[in-house]
Amino acid sequence: MRRRYLLGAGLAVMVAGMAPSAFAQSGEVKIGEINSYSLLPAFTEPYRKGWQLALEEVNAAGGINGKKLVVVSKDDSGKPADATTAANELVSSEKVVMLTGTFLSNIGLAVSDFANQKKVFFLAAEPLTDAITWSKGNRYTFRLRPSNYMQAAMLVEAAAKLPAKRWATIAPNYEYGQSAVAVFKKLMSEKRPDIQWVDEQWPPQGKIDAGPVVQAIAAANPEAILNVTFGADLVKFVREGNTRGLFKNRAVVSFLTGEPEYLDPLKEETPEGWIVTGYPWYDIKTPEHDKFIKAYQAKFNDYPRLGSIVGYQTIKAAAAILIKANSDDPEKMIAAAEGLSMPSPFGEITFRKIDHQSTLGAFVGKTALKDGKGIMVDSVYRNGKDYLPSDAEVSKMRPKE
Amino acid sequence: MAFYFVQFLTGLASAASLFLVASGLSIIFGVTRIVNFAHGAFYMLGAYVAFTLTERFSGALGFWAGIVVASLVVAAVGVLVEMVLLRRIYHAPELFQLLATFGLTLMVQDLVVMIWGPNDLLGRRAPGFRGAVEFFGQNIPTYDLFLIALSPIVLGLLWLLFQRTRWGVLVRAATQDRDMVAALGVNQKWLFTSVFALGVFLAALGGALQIPRDAVHHALDLRIIVDVFVVVVIGGLGSIIGAFVAAVLVSELNAFGILIFPKISIILVFLVMAVVLIVRPWGLFGKQEAPARRTPGLTVNPWRPLSQGERLAAWAGLAVAAMLPLVGGNYALTVGSEIAIFVIFAASLHFLMSVGGLASFGHAAYFGLGAYGIAFLAKMAGLPMIACLVLGPLLGCLGAAIFGFFAVQLSGVYFAMLTLAFAQIVWSIAFQWVAVTGGDNGILGLWPEKWAAGPASFYWLSLGIAALAVAALRIIVFSPFGYALRATRDSLLRSEAIGIDAKRIQWTAFVIAGTVAGVAGALFAYLKGSVFPDSLGISLSVDALVMVLLGGVETVSGAVIGAIVFKMLSIWLVSQTDLSKLVLGGVIVLMVVAFPKGIVGILETLRNRRRPELPKPALQKSRIESAE
């Protein structure tokens, strides 16, 4: 039988399609970008618009020291194994000088480990896990978004002022939810040793059976609730909670809920007075942000989501690093990136030398309902640099090189 | 006390949503024997269409009419699918329809995003059922009460339909013995179409009724499909009452389970299914399936080892594949390694499915166990790569030995679902036991040692092992053990009558397949440099099934081609387009229609046609044609 013959023929056909492309034409600098476009379009579509805008701006301003910046973008279909394949294609075939992007924490970690192994510079855009810069951090990986720890610290600052002593938590049952709850509990108990944790609920991510969960939390009779669910789970949780009166006379502190991606779908069901992190684009009055939002709305005729900011700043940061390094040598890029400061729509940010985390912050405010839509009010920008542990603690967590 | 009562009612409301969808699936399976993977897609479409209609037509009438019309619209889509696609493949080998409905599901996932946009949509609350009633200080949503009342009504209507109408009698007769119904001159085409329409209507209704309490989004289908399958199997395939009881059982166990173990939801349904199937092999209300009249052994071309010429061709093919490093770059080599690994994986499942006649829905468990085996040995014991590669797959072997022992006691879809349950249990252990497995953040830094680190050396390693694995499995097929295994597949009774210990043979086959899958997983860990719970997940198990079916389940090594085609196509599509699911799903649907015996199956048929001198076995001419 000819099966193996076919195997050979098949591979040969494939080779024709994948033969190593010619070296990047002179006059171009290519960077690779990977994200979960097909799995999480609600987040990645605005993200893509953000980086497209940044790319246009970078090239209009002269590119990378006169060379045109090109972004080669790949989908990872939400799987770490596919992300590694895409990273390999970008590095081996497309000859990109840098990898950027990723949304899910496990994909961010897989690509970061790939970058470490293949000695490629990787700028993680979205993954929130603390591990990517700390316990599993490596020299080739930098991260833009404020980490789980930072967002927890920002929320704890506000939550500790609440009189509530009996707390319940609800979080999706995977690493992000688990570590968000763990950090929040630790920081909160440090500030308020009088707090009691009376219940915890761990619905599977994307599969919450909201009725029984809401009922179970209510039965524990907490004074305040920490919520880490997001997306469709959040919608179900909020709807059941509203119907069953779970949020009446209870304070709620919630991760990410103020981000337009998650707040907007709640429409008229938006619960009022939750303390949240997020992005109140309608409420930010700084010249940097005005400039960004005008350009964004002019180009896409749409309002930005948090993903837009992340996508925009990822490519802006990548360009700033490449301009300073002026080389495709990853070592020079690392040297350039460590301690590099740059403007962003949220104000100046710096990539810390000690753990490669950027000091991009987040807005903390309260949810409110206006004209049948959820918004954030009383928002304050929290600079990321004020919400990180001491350098001694950080270097203890990071593996030695 | 009031709390427990309310929690019980809440569980009943969850059960109601589950039952509507499950009943439709159970009816479809009972009559047509189609494992309708697209049932979740119809559920999701029901929710989306209902969202559009209820937004357009406001008011109480608009809302309720919108729900019903949406379900009818989706049922019409279902009819179209059945007539255009499924009718063409009722003759295909068992489970082949799974492939078609899987392709449809992929397409629908991308289509709904294209039509309705990527954002989560919030539907209206049901007019008249917005609030809650108070019961001793506990709030019960009125919509929950509505759902609780609705599901017994639907159950009753279905019961009347099946017991009191001629159509119902035919459906029950077809569920019991569809060949006999055909022999008695019933027009099966329309019976199947109407049953499919009813099933899809129930799925869409289940979806539409969720919009007042859920968000409508493009992952709804995957969220429900597996749970619904589990409910149907726990209840007993084809039993509506069973589906109802199982839905209530699962939902109530979840509602009270989370009070004690808040993390139980992730695995609960699978634990229940595993226990039920071990105790009652055909579900709570199911009956033993009538022995299939058409076994694969009767319809396939007789198997034979490779002839001298073919053996040479195989060697030549292997030699050509081995020359890839001369022409291909690093990326081509890595993709080549990945394909070789999936050839091993698909071949192992193919061995179980076509030689053993045991279709596993949870084969990724042993792939993943092999990968985790490597991770534990390399990271914790610090063993060298060769030792890891030899010992790592033993974890897959061990898992297969334990789970296989229970699984081979069952047969058919029950076997498949028990393997799925075991795979999900292993997956959730990997997912939850963060201290050991790293949870979903996985285990990183498993790169190959220097001698195998280069893309070319790793490619040769994978290709060599793939060739060895496929050859070894072929040798087993044509060994006395292989003949015994095929005997148990073709006729359990006759094989036992001649003294073959069927269960032990099948168990051994299960362990062999699991170990070979473990080898693939071990290589995969080194290829990717990391292990995640994904590698134990449902989607990987489904991928393996698709590869086997695509290659041709009635062939000796069709999975090799199936794996190459599927893996190349999916890697290429994911790299080229964000709509990879739409295109891949479309290609699968086309292939299903074009190659109803799988790619290799069709090639063999064509070749046999060109050689009419080959005597055809008499049995083949007297195939019983059902569905006509």
XYZ file of N, CA and C in Angstrom, chain B residues 6-169:
492
model
N -35.348 25.957 48.570
C -35.121 26.863 47.437
C -33.967 26.357 46.583
N -32.938 25.844 47.237
C -31.814 25.307 46.475
C -32.269 24.129 45.615
N -33.198 23.352 46.165
C -33.752 22.224 45.408
C -34.498 22.728 44.175
N -35.313 23.776 44.359
C -36.045 24.344 43.223
C -35.075 24.902 42.181
N -34.029 25.565 42.657
C -33.049 26.121 41.732
C -32.413 25.019 40.898
N -32.125 23.904 41.568
C -31.586 22.755 40.845
C -32.568 22.250 39.806
N -33.859 22.226 40.155
C -34.872 21.783 39.202
C -34.912 22.691 37.975
N -34.738 23.993 38.190
C -34.757 24.920 37.066
C -33.579 24.645 36.136
N -32.398 24.392 36.721
C -31.249 24.050 35.886
C -31.525 22.763 35.125
N -32.174 21.818 35.803
C -32.475 20.539 35.170
C -33.400 20.740 33.980
N -34.337 21.674 34.110
C -35.294 21.903 33.035
C -34.570 22.314 31.752
N -33.612 23.257 31.891
C -32.900 23.703 30.685
C -32.136 22.543 30.070
N -31.534 21.737 30.935
C -30.738 20.615 30.451
C -31.627 19.571 29.776
N -32.797 19.326 30.369
C -33.688 18.268 29.863
C -34.178 18.569 28.448
N -34.581 19.823 28.203
C -35.114 20.150 26.879
C -34.126 19.755 25.791
N -32.876 20.145 25.994
C -31.861 19.875 24.980
C -31.559 18.379 24.920
N -31.466 17.768 26.095
C -31.102 16.351 26.144
C -32.177 15.471 25.507
N -33.452 15.835 25.714
C -34.516 15.001 25.161
C -34.402 14.954 23.636
N -34.115 16.123 23.030
C -33.976 16.157 21.570
C -32.852 15.260 21.100
N -31.735 15.320 21.814
C -30.583 14.509 21.417
C -30.899 13.027 21.547
N -31.608 12.694 22.621
C -31.926 11.296 22.890
C -32.844 10.743 21.807
N -33.837 11.530 21.403
C -34.761 11.071 20.360
C -34.001 10.836 19.057
N -33.158 11.799 18.695
C -32.421 11.677 17.437
C -31.538 10.439 17.465
N -30.841 10.248 18.579
C -29.955 9.086 18.620
C -30.739 7.788 18.589
N -31.816 7.766 19.345
C -32.590 6.538 19.451
C -33.038 6.025 18.093
N -33.493 6.936 17.242
C -34.040 6.501 15.965
C -32.973 6.388 14.887
N -32.156 7.431 14.751
C -31.256 7.451 13.595
C -29.869 6.917 13.916
N -29.567 6.714 15.193
C -28.238 6.274 15.629
C -27.156 7.300 15.272
N -27.585 8.555 15.030
C -26.595 9.593 14.743
C -26.132 10.192 16.060
N -24.825 10.216 16.277
C -24.275 10.949 17.405
C -24.207 12.396 16.946
N -25.238 13.149 17.282
C -25.386 14.485 16.700
C -24.552 15.509 17.455
N -23.325 15.661 17.004
C -22.425 16.610 17.650
C -22.916 18.041 17.471
N -23.735 18.267 16.427
C -24.192 19.629 16.125
C -25.365 20.042 17.006
N -25.754 19.192 17.953
C -26.907 19.541 18.769
C -26.685 20.834 19.545
N -25.453 21.011 20.039
C -25.128 22.253 20.734
C -25.199 23.451 19.802
N -24.819 23.236 18.563
C -24.857 24.334 17.590
C -26.303 24.762 17.350
N -27.220 23.798 17.285
C -28.628 24.157 17.097
C -29.165 24.883 18.330
N -28.711 24.447 19.484
C -29.074 25.126 20.733
C -28.645 26.590 20.682
N -27.393 26.796 20.259
C -26.858 28.159 20.185
C -27.612 28.978 19.138
N -27.880 28.370 17.991
C -28.621 29.088 16.954
C -30.001 29.486 17.466
N -30.636 28.595 18.218
C -31.932 28.918 18.799
C -31.840 30.181 19.640
N -30.788 30.265 20.469
C -30.621 31.440 21.321
C -30.387 32.694 20.483
N -29.530 32.585 19.461
C -29.235 33.770 18.647
C -30.472 34.248 17.888
N -31.180 33.310 17.239
C -32.344 33.721 16.445
C -33.411 34.298 17.368
N -33.598 33.658 18.523
C -34.587 34.181 19.462
C -34.191 35.576 19.927
N -32.887 35.798 20.124
C -32.432 37.128 20.527
C -32.848 38.163 19.486
N -32.577 37.857 18.219
C -32.916 38.801 17.153
C -34.416 39.055 17.115
N -35.206 37.994 17.182
C -36.655 38.157 17.061
C -37.237 38.906 18.258
N -36.778 38.573 19.455
C -37.357 39.240 20.619
C -36.917 40.702 20.714
N -35.783 41.037 20.127
C -35.388 42.452 20.089
C -36.267 43.204 19.090
N -36.576 42.535 17.991
C -37.353 43.178 16.934
C -38.803 43.379 17.363
N -39.418 42.334 17.913
C -40.849 42.408 18.259
C -40.980 42.483 19.769
N -41.302 43.646 20.268
C -41.360 43.800 21.718
C -42.737 43.359 22.225
N -42.918 43.482 23.510
C -44.196 43.103 24.102
C -44.228 41.632 24.437
N -45.206 41.272 25.235
C -45.296 39.886 25.698
C -45.499 38.938 24.522
N -46.390 39.318 23.621
C -46.663 38.448 22.479
C -45.414 38.303 21.623
N -44.771 39.438 21.390
C -43.548 39.422 20.572
C -42.497 38.504 21.168
N -42.360 38.551 22.495
C -41.339 37.730 23.144
C -41.634 36.242 22.986
N -42.858 35.842 23.391
C -43.148 34.405 23.383
C -43.240 33.874 21.961
N -43.839 34.692 21.070
C -43.891 34.260 19.682
C -42.469 34.156 19.128
N -41.630 35.099 19.518
C -40.238 35.090 19.055
C -39.539 33.792 19.444
N -39.762 33.346 20.686
C -39.127 32.110 21.160
C -39.574 30.920 20.298
N -40.885 30.839 20.067
C -41.413 29.692 19.329
C -40.975 29.750 17.862
N -41.100 30.952 17.262
C -40.721 31.084 15.855
C -39.233 30.769 15.685
N -38.418 31.243 16.608
C -36.979 30.965 16.517
C -36.731 29.461 16.501
N -37.442 28.733 17.384
C -37.232 27.286 17.432
C -37.666 26.631 16.130
N -38.780 27.150 15.552
C -39.242 26.587 14.286
C -38.246 26.877 13.162
N -37.713 28.099 13.159
C -36.745 28.465 12.120
C -35.536 27.533 12.186
N -35.049 27.330 13.405
C -33.871 26.475 13.547
C -34.210 25.030 13.190
N -35.431 24.602 13.532
C -35.839 23.248 13.159
C -35.835 23.103 11.645
N -36.252 24.177 10.946
C -36.227 24.140 9.484
C -34.801 23.997 8.972
N -33.886 24.706 9.631
C -32.475 24.552 9.268
C -32.049 23.099 9.470
N -32.521 22.529 10.583
C -32.193 21.136 10.875
C -32.686 20.199 9.782
N -33.911 20.443 9.311
C -34.461 19.619 8.237
C -33.573 19.708 6.996
N -33.187 20.940 6.704
C -32.321 21.155 5.539
C -31.021 20.351 5.687
N -30.430 20.437 6.876
C -29.180 19.712 7.112
C -29.385 18.210 6.937
N -30.493 17.729 7.478
C -30.730 16.290 7.404
C -30.901 15.846 5.954
N -31.674 16.642 5.196
C -31.972 16.215 3.829
C -30.771 16.361 2.907
N -30.033 17.456 3.079
C -28.933 17.708 2.150
C -27.689 16.905 2.523
N -27.423 16.820 3.848
C -26.146 16.238 4.266
C -26.284 14.817 4.827
N -27.104 14.674 5.860
C -27.085 13.411 6.587
C -27.661 12.256 5.769
N -28.685 12.546 4.948
C -29.269 11.474 4.141
C -28.244 10.775 3.265
N -27.245 11.535 2.881
C -26.244 10.955 1.995
C -25.342 9.967 2.710
N -25.314 10.044 4.033
C -24.280 9.255 4.723
C -24.856 8.288 5.747
N -26.143 7.972 5.660
C -26.665 6.971 6.589
C -26.006 5.608 6.371
N -25.503 5.377 5.144
C -24.887 4.076 4.865
C -23.451 3.989 5.328
N -22.885 5.142 5.636
C -21.468 5.165 6.000
C -21.275 4.396 7.308
N -20.035 4.027 7.598
C -19.787 3.279 8.832
C -20.279 4.047 10.044
N -20.515 3.303 11.096
C -20.984 3.893 12.339
C -20.097 5.069 12.745
N -20.683 6.074 13.312
C -19.969 7.238 13.818
C -19.524 8.198 12.727
N -19.678 7.777 11.447
C -19.201 8.689 10.414
C -20.016 9.970 10.417
N -21.298 9.836 10.807
C -22.155 11.028 10.851
C -21.647 12.017 11.902
N -20.945 11.458 12.904
C -20.349 12.335 13.905
C -19.423 13.346 13.243
N -18.687 12.872 12.245
C -17.736 13.728 11.551
C -18.466 14.863 10.847
N -19.581 14.538 10.182
C -20.335 15.563 9.461
C -20.876 16.611 10.428
N -21.460 16.141 11.540
C -22.031 17.110 12.468
C -20.931 17.903 13.180
N -19.758 17.291 13.337
C -18.621 18.035 13.903
C -18.221 19.171 12.960
N -18.169 18.869 11.663
C -17.846 19.910 10.677
C -18.847 21.047 10.729
N -20.121 20.692 10.847
C -21.160 21.720 10.939
C -20.959 22.610 12.156
N -20.644 21.975 13.293
C -20.443 22.734 14.520
C -19.333 23.764 14.355
N -18.244 23.324 13.750
C -17.140 24.258 13.522
C -17.612 25.448 12.696
N -18.372 25.158 11.639
C -18.820 26.234 10.763
C -19.728 27.207 11.498
N -20.661 26.648 12.284
C -21.624 27.516 12.969
C -20.914 28.456 13.936
N -19.848 27.949 14.597
C -19.143 28.807 15.550
C -18.621 30.074 14.898
N -18.084 29.967 13.708
C -17.595 31.165 13.035
C -18.737 31.966 12.427
N -19.754 31.260 11.931
C -20.863 31.965 11.272
C -21.605 32.887 12.241
N -21.860 32.419 13.457
C -22.616 33.284 14.369
C -21.817 34.550 14.698
N -20.486 34.440 14.771
C -19.691 35.640 15.023
C -19.787 36.586 13.824
N -19.792 36.009 12.609
C -19.898 36.863 11.430
C -21.266 37.534 11.354
N -22.316 36.828 11.751
C -23.668 37.383 11.624
C -23.997 38.310 12.789
N -23.738 37.852 14.004
C -24.188 38.606 15.175
C -23.069 39.388 15.873
N -21.870 39.329 15.376
C -20.786 40.097 15.985
C -20.154 39.364 17.154
N -18.968 39.826 17.566
C -18.220 39.088 18.590
C -18.689 39.341 20.024
N -19.484 40.383 20.265
C -19.788 40.724 21.653
C -20.870 39.827 22.247
N -20.787 39.632 23.563
C -21.845 38.913 24.268
C -23.127 39.739 24.170
N -24.238 39.074 23.883
C -25.505 39.788 23.745
C -26.393 39.488 24.949
N -27.094 40.514 25.396
C -27.968 40.363 26.555
C -29.418 40.402 26.086
N -30.109 39.276 26.186
C -31.497 39.226 25.737
C -32.436 39.851 26.753
N -33.692 40.031 26.328
C -34.693 40.584 27.238
C -35.040 39.594 28.319
N -35.568 40.122 29.415
C -36.182 39.247 30.399
C -37.581 38.900 29.921
N -38.059 37.768 30.370
C -39.358 37.318 29.879
C -40.470 38.178 30.477
N -41.375 38.706 29.649
C -42.473 39.518 30.182
C -43.308 38.679 31.132
N -43.580 39.232 32.292
C -44.381 38.506 33.272
C -43.559 37.619 34.193
N -42.261 37.428 33.845
C -41.409 36.569 34.692
C -40.091 37.281 35.002
N -40.211 38.575 35.351
C -38.986 39.333 35.574
C -38.445 39.172 36.986
N -39.344 39.126 37.952
C -38.904 39.238 39.343
C -38.753 37.908 40.048
N -38.953 37.963 41.368
C -38.823 36.766 42.187
C -39.959 36.761 43.193
N -40.310 35.591 43.648
C -41.276 35.533 44.751
C -40.517 35.158 46.016
N -40.992 35.686 47.138
C -40.267 35.428 48.372
C -40.853 34.206 49.063
N -39.947 33.395 49.580
C -40.356 32.175 50.264
C -39.531 32.080 51.534
N -40.114 32.431 52.667
C -39.407 32.430 53.953
C -38.055 33.128 53.845
N -38.094 34.326 53.278
C -36.862 35.102 53.217
C -35.933 34.736 52.081
N -36.279 33.713 51.299
C -35.445 33.345 50.145
C -36.164 33.786 48.874
N -35.408 34.248 47.905
C -36.033 34.681 46.660
C -35.979 33.573 45.613
N -37.117 33.286 45.001
C -37.150 32.322 43.902
C -37.545 33.077 42.636
N -36.700 33.109 41.623
C -37.068 33.817 40.390
C -38.305 33.170 39.778
N -39.253 34.001 39.342
C -40.472 33.443 38.749
C -40.148 32.696 37.462
N -39.099 33.133 36.769
C -38.748 32.440 35.526
C -38.297 31.000 35.809
N -37.643 30.819 36.963
C -37.259 29.460 37.360
C -38.505 28.602 37.546
N -39.517 29.203 38.190
C -40.759 28.445 38.405
C -41.387 28.081 37.066
N -41.311 29.027 36.118
C -41.850 28.759 34.785
C -41.133 27.562 34.157
N -39.796 27.567 34.242
C -39.037 26.459 33.645
C -39.354 25.134 34.342
N -39.465 25.205 35.673
C -39.761 23.982 36.427
C -41.092 23.398 35.982
N -42.056 24.280 35.705
C -43.358 23.797 35.260
C -43.294 23.311 33.814
N -42.467 23.965 33.024
C -42.448 23.646 31.596
C -41.935 22.240 31.308
N -40.875 21.826 32.042
C -40.248 20.574 31.614
C -41.143 19.344 31.809
N -41.921 19.240 32.894
C -42.851 18.095 32.922
C -43.903 18.192 31.823
N -44.278 19.439 31.444
C -45.266 19.576 30.372
C -44.690 19.028 29.066
N -43.448 19.417 28.781
C -42.806 18.917 27.565
C -42.678 17.401 27.622
N -42.280 16.916 28.808
C -42.160 15.465 28.972
C -43.493 14.784 28.683
N -44.581 15.362 29.217
C -45.905 14.790 29.005
C -46.306 14.807 27.544
N -46.061 15.937 26.890
C -46.408 16.042 25.475
C -45.646 15.007 24.655
N -44.366 14.877 24.952
C -43.574 13.888 24.212
C -44.124 12.479 24.452
N -44.498 12.238 25.706
C -45.019 10.920 26.034
C -46.284 10.638 25.212
N -47.208 11.649 25.189
C -48.433 11.487 24.404
C -48.097 11.246 22.934
N -47.161 12.057 22.441
C -46.780 11.949 21.030
C -46.284 10.542 20.711
N -45.511 9.980 21.622
C -44.913 8.675 21.335
C -45.875 7.518 21.616
N -46.786 7.714 22.554
C -47.668 6.607 22.918
C -48.990 6.633 22.167
N -49.407 7.813 21.741
C -50.775 7.928 21.261
C -50.894 8.262 19.777
N -49.809 8.391 19.075
C -49.923 8.687 17.645
C -49.248 7.584 16.840
N -49.686 7.476 15.577
C -49.080 6.482 14.715
C -47.595 6.792 14.512
N -47.325 8.092 14.361
C -45.941 8.514 14.187
C -45.079 8.062 15.367
N -45.673 8.229 16.561
C -44.948 7.837 17.766
C -44.671 6.343 17.791
N -45.640 5.576 17.348
C -45.456 4.125 17.311
C -44.298 3.781 16.380
